[in-house]
Tab-separated table of C-alpha atoms in Angstrom:
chain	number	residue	atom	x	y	z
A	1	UNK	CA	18.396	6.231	21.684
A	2	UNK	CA	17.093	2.714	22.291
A	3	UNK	CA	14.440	3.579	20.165
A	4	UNK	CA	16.512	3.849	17.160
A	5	UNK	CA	18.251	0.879	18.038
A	6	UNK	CA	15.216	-1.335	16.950
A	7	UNK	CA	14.362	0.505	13.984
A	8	UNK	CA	16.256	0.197	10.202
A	9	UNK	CA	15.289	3.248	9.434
A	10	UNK	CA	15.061	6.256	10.761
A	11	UNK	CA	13.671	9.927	9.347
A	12	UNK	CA	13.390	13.517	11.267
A	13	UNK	CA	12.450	16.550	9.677
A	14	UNK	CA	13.000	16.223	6.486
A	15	UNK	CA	12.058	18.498	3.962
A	16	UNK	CA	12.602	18.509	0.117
A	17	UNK	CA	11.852	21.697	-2.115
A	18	UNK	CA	12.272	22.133	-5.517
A	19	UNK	CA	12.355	26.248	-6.002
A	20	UNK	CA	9.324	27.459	-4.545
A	21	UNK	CA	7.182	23.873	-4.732
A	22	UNK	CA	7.647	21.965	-1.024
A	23	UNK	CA	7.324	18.167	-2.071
A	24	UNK	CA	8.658	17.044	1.490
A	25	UNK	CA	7.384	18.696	4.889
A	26	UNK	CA	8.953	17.585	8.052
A	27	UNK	CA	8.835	14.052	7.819
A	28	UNK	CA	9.898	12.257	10.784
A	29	UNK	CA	9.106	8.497	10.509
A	30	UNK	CA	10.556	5.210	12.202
A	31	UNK	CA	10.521	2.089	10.088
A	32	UNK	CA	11.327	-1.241	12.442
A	33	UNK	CA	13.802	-3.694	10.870
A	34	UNK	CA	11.635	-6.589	9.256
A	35	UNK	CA	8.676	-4.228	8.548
A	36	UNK	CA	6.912	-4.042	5.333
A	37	UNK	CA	6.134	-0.104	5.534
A	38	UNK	CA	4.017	1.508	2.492
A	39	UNK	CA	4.176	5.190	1.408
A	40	UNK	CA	0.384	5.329	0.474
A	41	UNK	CA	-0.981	8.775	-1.416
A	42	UNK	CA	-2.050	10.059	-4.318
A	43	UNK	CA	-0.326	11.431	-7.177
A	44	UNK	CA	1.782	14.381	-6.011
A	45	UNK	CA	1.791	13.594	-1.898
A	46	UNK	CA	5.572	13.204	-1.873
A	47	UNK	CA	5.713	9.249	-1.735
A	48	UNK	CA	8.360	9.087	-4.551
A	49	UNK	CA	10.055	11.557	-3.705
A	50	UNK	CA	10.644	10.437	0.009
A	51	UNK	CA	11.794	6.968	-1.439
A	52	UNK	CA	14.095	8.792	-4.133
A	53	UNK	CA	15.744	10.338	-0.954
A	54	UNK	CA	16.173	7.257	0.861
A	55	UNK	CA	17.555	5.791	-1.251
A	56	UNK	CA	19.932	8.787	-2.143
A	57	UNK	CA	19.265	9.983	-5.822
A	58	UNK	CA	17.444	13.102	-3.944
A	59	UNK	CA	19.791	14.967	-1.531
A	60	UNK	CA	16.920	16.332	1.489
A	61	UNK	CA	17.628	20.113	1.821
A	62	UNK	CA	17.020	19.276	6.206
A	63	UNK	CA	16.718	16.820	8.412
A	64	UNK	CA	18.158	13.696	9.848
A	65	UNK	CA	18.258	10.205	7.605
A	66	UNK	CA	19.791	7.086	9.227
A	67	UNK	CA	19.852	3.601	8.436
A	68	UNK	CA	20.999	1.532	11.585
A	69	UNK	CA	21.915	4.853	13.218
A	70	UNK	CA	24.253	5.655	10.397
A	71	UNK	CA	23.849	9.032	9.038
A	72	UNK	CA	23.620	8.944	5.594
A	73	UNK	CA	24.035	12.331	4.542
A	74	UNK	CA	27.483	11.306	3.685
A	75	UNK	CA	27.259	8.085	2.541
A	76	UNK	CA	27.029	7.230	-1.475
A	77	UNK	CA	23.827	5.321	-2.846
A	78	UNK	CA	26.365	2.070	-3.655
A	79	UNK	CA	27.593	2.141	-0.331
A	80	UNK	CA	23.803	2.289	1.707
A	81	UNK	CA	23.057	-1.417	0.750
A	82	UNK	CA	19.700	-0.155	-0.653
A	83	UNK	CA	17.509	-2.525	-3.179
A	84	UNK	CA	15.084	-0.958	-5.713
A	85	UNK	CA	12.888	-2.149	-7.996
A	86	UNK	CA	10.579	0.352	-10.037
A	87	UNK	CA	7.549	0.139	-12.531
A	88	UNK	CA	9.660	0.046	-15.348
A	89	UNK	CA	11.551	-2.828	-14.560
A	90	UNK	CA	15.066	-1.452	-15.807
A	91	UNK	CA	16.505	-4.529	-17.355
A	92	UNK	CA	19.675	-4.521	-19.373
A	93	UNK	CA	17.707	-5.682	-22.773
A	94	UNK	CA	21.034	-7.586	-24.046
A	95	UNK	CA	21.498	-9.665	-20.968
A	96	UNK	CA	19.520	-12.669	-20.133
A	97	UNK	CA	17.630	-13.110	-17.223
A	98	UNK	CA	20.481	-14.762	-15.213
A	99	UNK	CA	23.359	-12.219	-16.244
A	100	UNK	CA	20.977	-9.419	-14.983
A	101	UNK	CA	20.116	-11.028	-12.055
A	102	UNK	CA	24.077	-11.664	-11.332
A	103	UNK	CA	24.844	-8.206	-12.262
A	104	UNK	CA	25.159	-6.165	-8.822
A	105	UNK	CA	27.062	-9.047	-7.007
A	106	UNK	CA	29.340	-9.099	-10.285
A	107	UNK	CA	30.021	-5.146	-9.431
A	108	UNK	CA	30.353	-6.264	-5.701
A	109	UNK	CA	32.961	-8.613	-7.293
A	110	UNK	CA	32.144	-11.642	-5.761
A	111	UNK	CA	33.322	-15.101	-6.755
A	112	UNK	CA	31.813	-17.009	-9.258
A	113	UNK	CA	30.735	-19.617	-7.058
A	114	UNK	CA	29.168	-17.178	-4.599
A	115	UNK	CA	27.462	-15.624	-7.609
A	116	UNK	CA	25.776	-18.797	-8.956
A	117	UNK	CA	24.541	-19.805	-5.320
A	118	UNK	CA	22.861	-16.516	-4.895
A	119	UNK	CA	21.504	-16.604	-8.756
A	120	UNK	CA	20.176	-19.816	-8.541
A	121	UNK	CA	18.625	-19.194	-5.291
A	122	UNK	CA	16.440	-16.234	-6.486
A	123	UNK	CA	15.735	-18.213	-9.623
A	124	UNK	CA	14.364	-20.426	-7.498
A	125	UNK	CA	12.226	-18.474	-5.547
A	126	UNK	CA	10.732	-16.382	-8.211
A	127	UNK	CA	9.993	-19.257	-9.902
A	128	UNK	CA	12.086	-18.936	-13.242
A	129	UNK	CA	14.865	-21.133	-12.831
A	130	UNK	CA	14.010	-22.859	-16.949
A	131	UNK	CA	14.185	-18.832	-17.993
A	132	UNK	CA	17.461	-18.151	-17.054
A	133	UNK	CA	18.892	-18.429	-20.203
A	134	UNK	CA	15.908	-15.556	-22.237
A	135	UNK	CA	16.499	-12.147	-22.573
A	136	UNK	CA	13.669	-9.722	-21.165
A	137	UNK	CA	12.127	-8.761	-24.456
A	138	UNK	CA	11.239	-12.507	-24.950
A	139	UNK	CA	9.561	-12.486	-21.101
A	140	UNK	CA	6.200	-11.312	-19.996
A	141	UNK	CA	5.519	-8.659	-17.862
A	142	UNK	CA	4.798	-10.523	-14.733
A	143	UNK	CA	8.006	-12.468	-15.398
A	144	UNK	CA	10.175	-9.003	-16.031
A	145	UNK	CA	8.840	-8.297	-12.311
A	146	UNK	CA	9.641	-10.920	-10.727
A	147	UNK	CA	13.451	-10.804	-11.969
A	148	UNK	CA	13.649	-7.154	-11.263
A	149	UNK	CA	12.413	-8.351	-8.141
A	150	UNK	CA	14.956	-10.860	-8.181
A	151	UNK	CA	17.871	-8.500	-9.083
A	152	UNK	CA	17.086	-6.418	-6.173
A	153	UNK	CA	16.699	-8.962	-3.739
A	154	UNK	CA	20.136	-11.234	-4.543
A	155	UNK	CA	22.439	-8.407	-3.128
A	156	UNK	CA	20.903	-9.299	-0.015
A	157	UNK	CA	20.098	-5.233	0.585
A	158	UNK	CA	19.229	-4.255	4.337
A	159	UNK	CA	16.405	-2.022	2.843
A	160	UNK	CA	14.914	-2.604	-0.147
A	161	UNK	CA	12.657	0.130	-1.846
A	162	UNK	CA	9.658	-0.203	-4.580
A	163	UNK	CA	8.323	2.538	-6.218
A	164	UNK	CA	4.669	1.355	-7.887
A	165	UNK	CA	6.445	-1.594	-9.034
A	166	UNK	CA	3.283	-3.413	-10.262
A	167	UNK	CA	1.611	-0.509	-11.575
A	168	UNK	CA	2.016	-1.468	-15.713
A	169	UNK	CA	0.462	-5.170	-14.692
A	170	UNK	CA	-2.869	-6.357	-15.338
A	171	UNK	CA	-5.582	-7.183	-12.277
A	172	UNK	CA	-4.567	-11.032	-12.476
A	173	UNK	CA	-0.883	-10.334	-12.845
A	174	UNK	CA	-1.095	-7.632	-10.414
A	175	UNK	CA	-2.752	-9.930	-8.002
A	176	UNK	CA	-0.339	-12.539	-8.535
A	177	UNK	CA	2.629	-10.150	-7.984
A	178	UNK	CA	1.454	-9.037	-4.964
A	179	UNK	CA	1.128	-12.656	-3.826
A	180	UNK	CA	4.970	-13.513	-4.502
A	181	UNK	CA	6.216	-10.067	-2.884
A	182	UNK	CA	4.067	-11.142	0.674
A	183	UNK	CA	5.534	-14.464	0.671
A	184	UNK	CA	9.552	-13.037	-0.243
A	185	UNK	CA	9.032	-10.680	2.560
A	186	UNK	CA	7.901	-13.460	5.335
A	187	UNK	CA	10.834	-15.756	4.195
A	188	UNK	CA	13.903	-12.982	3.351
A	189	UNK	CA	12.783	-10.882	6.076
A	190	UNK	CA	14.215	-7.446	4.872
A	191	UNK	CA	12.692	-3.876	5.775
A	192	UNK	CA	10.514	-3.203	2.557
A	193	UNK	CA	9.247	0.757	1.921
A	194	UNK	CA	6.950	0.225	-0.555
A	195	UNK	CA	5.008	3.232	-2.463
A	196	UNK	CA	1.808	3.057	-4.507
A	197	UNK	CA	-2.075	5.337	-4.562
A	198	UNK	CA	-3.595	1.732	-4.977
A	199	UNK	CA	-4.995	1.368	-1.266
A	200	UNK	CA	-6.153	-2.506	-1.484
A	201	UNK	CA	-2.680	-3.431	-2.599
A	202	UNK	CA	-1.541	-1.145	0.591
A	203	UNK	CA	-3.918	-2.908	2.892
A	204	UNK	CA	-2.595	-6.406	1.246
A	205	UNK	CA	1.058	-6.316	2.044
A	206	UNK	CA	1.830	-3.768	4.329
A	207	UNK	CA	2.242	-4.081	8.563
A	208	UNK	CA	2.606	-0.285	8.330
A	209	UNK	CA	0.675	2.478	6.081
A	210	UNK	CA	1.905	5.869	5.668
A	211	UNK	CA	-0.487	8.214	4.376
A	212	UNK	CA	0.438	11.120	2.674
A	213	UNK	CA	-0.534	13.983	1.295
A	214	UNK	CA	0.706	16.974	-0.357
A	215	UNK	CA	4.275	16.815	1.275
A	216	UNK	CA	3.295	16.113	4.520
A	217	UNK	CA	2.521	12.465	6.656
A	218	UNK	CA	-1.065	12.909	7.314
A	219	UNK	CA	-1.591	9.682	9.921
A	220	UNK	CA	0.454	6.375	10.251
A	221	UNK	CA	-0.253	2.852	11.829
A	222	UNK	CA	-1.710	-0.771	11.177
A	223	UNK	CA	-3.822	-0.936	8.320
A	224	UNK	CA	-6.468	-1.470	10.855
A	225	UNK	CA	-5.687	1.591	12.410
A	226	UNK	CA	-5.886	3.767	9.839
A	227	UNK	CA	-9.349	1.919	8.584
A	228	UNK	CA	-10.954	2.156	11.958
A	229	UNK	CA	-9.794	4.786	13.263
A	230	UNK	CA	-8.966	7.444	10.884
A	231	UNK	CA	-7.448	10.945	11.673
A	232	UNK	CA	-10.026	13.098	9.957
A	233	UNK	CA	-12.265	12.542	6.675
A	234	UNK	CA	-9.685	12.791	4.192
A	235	UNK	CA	-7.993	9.196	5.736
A	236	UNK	CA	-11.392	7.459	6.069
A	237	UNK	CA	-12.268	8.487	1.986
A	238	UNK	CA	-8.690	7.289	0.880
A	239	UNK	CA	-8.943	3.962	2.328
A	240	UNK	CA	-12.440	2.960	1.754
A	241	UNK	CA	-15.626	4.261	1.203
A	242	UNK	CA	-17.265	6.197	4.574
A	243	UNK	CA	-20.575	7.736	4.834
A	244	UNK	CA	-20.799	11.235	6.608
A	245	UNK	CA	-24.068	11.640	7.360
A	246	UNK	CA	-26.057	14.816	8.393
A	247	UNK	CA	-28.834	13.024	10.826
A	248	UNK	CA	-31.913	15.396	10.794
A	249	UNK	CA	-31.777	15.840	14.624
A	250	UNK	CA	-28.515	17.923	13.621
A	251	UNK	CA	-25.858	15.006	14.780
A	252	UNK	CA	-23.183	13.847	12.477
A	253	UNK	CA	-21.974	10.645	12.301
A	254	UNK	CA	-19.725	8.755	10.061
A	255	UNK	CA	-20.003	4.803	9.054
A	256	UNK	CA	-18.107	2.608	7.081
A	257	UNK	CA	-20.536	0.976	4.456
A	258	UNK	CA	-20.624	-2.873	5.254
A	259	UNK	CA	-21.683	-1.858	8.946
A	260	UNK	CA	-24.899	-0.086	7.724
A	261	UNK	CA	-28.134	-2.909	8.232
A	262	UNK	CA	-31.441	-3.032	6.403
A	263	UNK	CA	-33.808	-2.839	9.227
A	264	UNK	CA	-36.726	-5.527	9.269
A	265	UNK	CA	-38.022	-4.328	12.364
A	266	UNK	CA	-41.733	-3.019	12.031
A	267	UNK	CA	-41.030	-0.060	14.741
A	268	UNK	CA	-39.138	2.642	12.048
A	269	UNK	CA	-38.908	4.806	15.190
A	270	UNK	CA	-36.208	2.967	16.532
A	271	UNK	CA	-32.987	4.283	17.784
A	272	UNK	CA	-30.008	4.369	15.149
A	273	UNK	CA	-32.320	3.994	12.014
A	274	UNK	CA	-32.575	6.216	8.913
A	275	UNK	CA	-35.059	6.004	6.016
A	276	UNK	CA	-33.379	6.376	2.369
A	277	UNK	CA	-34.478	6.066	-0.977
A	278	UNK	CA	-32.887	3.783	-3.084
A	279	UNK	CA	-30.937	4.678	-6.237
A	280	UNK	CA	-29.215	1.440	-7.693
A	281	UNK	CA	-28.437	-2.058	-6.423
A	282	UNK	CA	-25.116	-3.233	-7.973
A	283	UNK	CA	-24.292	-6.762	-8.090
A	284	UNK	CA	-20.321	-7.212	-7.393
A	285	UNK	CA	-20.123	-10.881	-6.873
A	286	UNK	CA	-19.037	-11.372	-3.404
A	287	UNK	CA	-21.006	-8.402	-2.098
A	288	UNK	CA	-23.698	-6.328	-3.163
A	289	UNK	CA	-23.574	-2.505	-2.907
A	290	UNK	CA	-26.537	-0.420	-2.668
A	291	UNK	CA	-27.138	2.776	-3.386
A	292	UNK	CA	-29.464	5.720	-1.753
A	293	UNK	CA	-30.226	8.753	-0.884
A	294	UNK	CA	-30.946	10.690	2.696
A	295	UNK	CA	-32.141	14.032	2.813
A	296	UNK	CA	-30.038	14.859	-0.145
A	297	UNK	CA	-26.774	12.844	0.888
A	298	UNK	CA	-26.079	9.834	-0.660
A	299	UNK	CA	-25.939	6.851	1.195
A	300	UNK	CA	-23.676	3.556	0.417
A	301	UNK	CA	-24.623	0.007	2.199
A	302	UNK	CA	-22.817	-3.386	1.249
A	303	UNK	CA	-24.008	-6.259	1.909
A	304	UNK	CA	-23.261	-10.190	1.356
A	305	UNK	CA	-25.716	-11.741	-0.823
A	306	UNK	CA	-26.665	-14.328	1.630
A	307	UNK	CA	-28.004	-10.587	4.158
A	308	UNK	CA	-29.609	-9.156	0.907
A	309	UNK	CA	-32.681	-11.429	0.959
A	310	UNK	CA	-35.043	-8.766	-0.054
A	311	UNK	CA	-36.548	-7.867	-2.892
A	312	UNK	CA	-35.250	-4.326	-2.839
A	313	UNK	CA	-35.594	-2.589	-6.223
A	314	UNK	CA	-34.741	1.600	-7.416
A	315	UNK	CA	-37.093	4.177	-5.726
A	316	UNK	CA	-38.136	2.101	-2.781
A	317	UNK	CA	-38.091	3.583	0.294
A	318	UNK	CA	-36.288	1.227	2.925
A	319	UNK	CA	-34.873	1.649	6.554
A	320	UNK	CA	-31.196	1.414	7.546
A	321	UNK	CA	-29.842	0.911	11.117
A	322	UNK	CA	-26.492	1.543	12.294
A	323	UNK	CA	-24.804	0.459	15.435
A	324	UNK	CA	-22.530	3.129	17.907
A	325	UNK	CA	-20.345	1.298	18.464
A	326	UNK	CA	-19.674	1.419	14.519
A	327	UNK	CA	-19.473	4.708	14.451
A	328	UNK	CA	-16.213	6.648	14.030
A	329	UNK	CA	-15.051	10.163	15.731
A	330	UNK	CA	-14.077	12.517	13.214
């Protein structure tokens, strides 16, 4: 019971089917209040649908849901105090940027004073306050965002919920997005449950990752948690790149890329080093990725530019090293 005390929200065994098709399996999941908490997967694991039930426009078919130990099997999606804001932004295309934003704490029939103070508030954070007076179709996307962003966040919700709210942005917009919704989460505070497939965005904002997959919650911890120590190969491929290497004394091993060396060592019978045949060097800016081949596997290595001194060029043969200590247990 204490437990549940310190957590916002609070899920056991639910399940979600529609006809024969399962799209929720016994999820049980504890988010702590304050936590930014991301539903990562690809398309199809359940992540929308989980968020859809949370915030109460699926009813699960089992299973306990509580925010703040209230059970909200009863309770009506106006009444849970629940912010969303989804891809599409949702704007009311007649209203300008300041009636939409004042629109839920008009239907929560607050005073016009109240109103304004919140308005201008969010205005001000989102950094729009000389838009207020433009209606959305006049507004870029980045700036439709950010005041569906703000419309969600002005009702001062206890939870608020994003379904791939960025994903019809640009790279730059998308970047700059992501930015704005770290820094509104450190200053407002509120439990965020956030759900994309994009797993650097995941990594960016989130203190908890939930990976799932096919229905089910497949592992779930710190980003660095679920990068380092991944539950089985189909975490350590979703976030990142891993090599699973067949070593010709019969061991396995598996290696995150940018903890693979090129060996300048003359001795090539030393411990922890493989020979590979090189396939493609690929200049990324920051880092360099190369490309190889061992004994019919293909190998990835990333390196900064300032480590890649040598000349290394397709079809040489080089030598890799690896430390244990980078290895992971799969």
């Amino acid at each position: 019971m204490n437990e549940q005390k310190k957590n916002s929200l609070y899920m056991k065994g639910i399940e979600k089917n529609y006809g024969k098709v399962r799209a929720l399996k016994n999820i049980s999941l504890s988010i702590e209040s304050g936590e930014f908490c991301t539903l990562l997967g690809a398309s199809g694991s359940g992540k929308s649908t989980l968020l859809r039930v949370i915030a109460g426009f699926e009813l699960p078919d089992n299973g306990i849901l509580k925010i703040d130990e209230k059970d909200l099997s009863s309770i009506s999606i106006a009444q849970r105090n629940i912010g969303m804001v989804f891809q599409n932004y949702a704007l009311f295309p007649h209203m300008n940027v300041y009636r939409n934003i004042a629109f839920g704490l008009e239907m929560k029939e607050l005073g016009n004073s109240e109103i304004k103070r919140r308005v201008n508030e969010v205005l001000e954070l989102i950094g729009l306050s000389k838009e207020q007076d433009r209606i959305p179709s006049t507004l870029s996307g980045g700036q439709q965002q950010r005041v569906a962003l703000a419309r969600a966040i002005v009702i001062e919700p206890k939870i608020l919920l994003m379904d791939e709210p960025l994903g019809a942005l640009d790279k730059n917009l998308r970047s700059d997005m992501q930015k704005l919704i770290k820094k509104l989460h450190k200053n407002l505070k509120v439990t965020v449950v956030y759900v994309t497939h994009d797993q650097d965005e995941a990594m960016y904002l989130s203190d908890k990752i939930v990976l799932m997959d096919a229905g089910e919650i497949i592992q779930t911890g710190t980003c660095e948690e679920l990068y380092s120590r991944p539950k089985n190969k189909y975490v350590a491929n979703f976030l990142g790149e891993c090599n699973f290497i067949s070593l010709e004394s019969g061991k396995k091993i598996c290696i995150r890329p940018e903890l693979l060396r090129i060996h300048h060592n003359n001795n090539t019978n030393d411990k922890n080093t493989i020979e590979v045949s090189v396939n493609d060097v690929v200049f990324q800016g920051h880092t360099i990725k190369l490309i190889a081949s061992y004994n019919n596997q293909e190998i990835i290595a990333v390196f900064s530019p300032q480590e890649f001194k040598s000349n290394i060029n397709k079809k040489d043969k080089i030598h890799l090293t690896y430390d244990n200590k980078s290895l992971m247990d799969m």
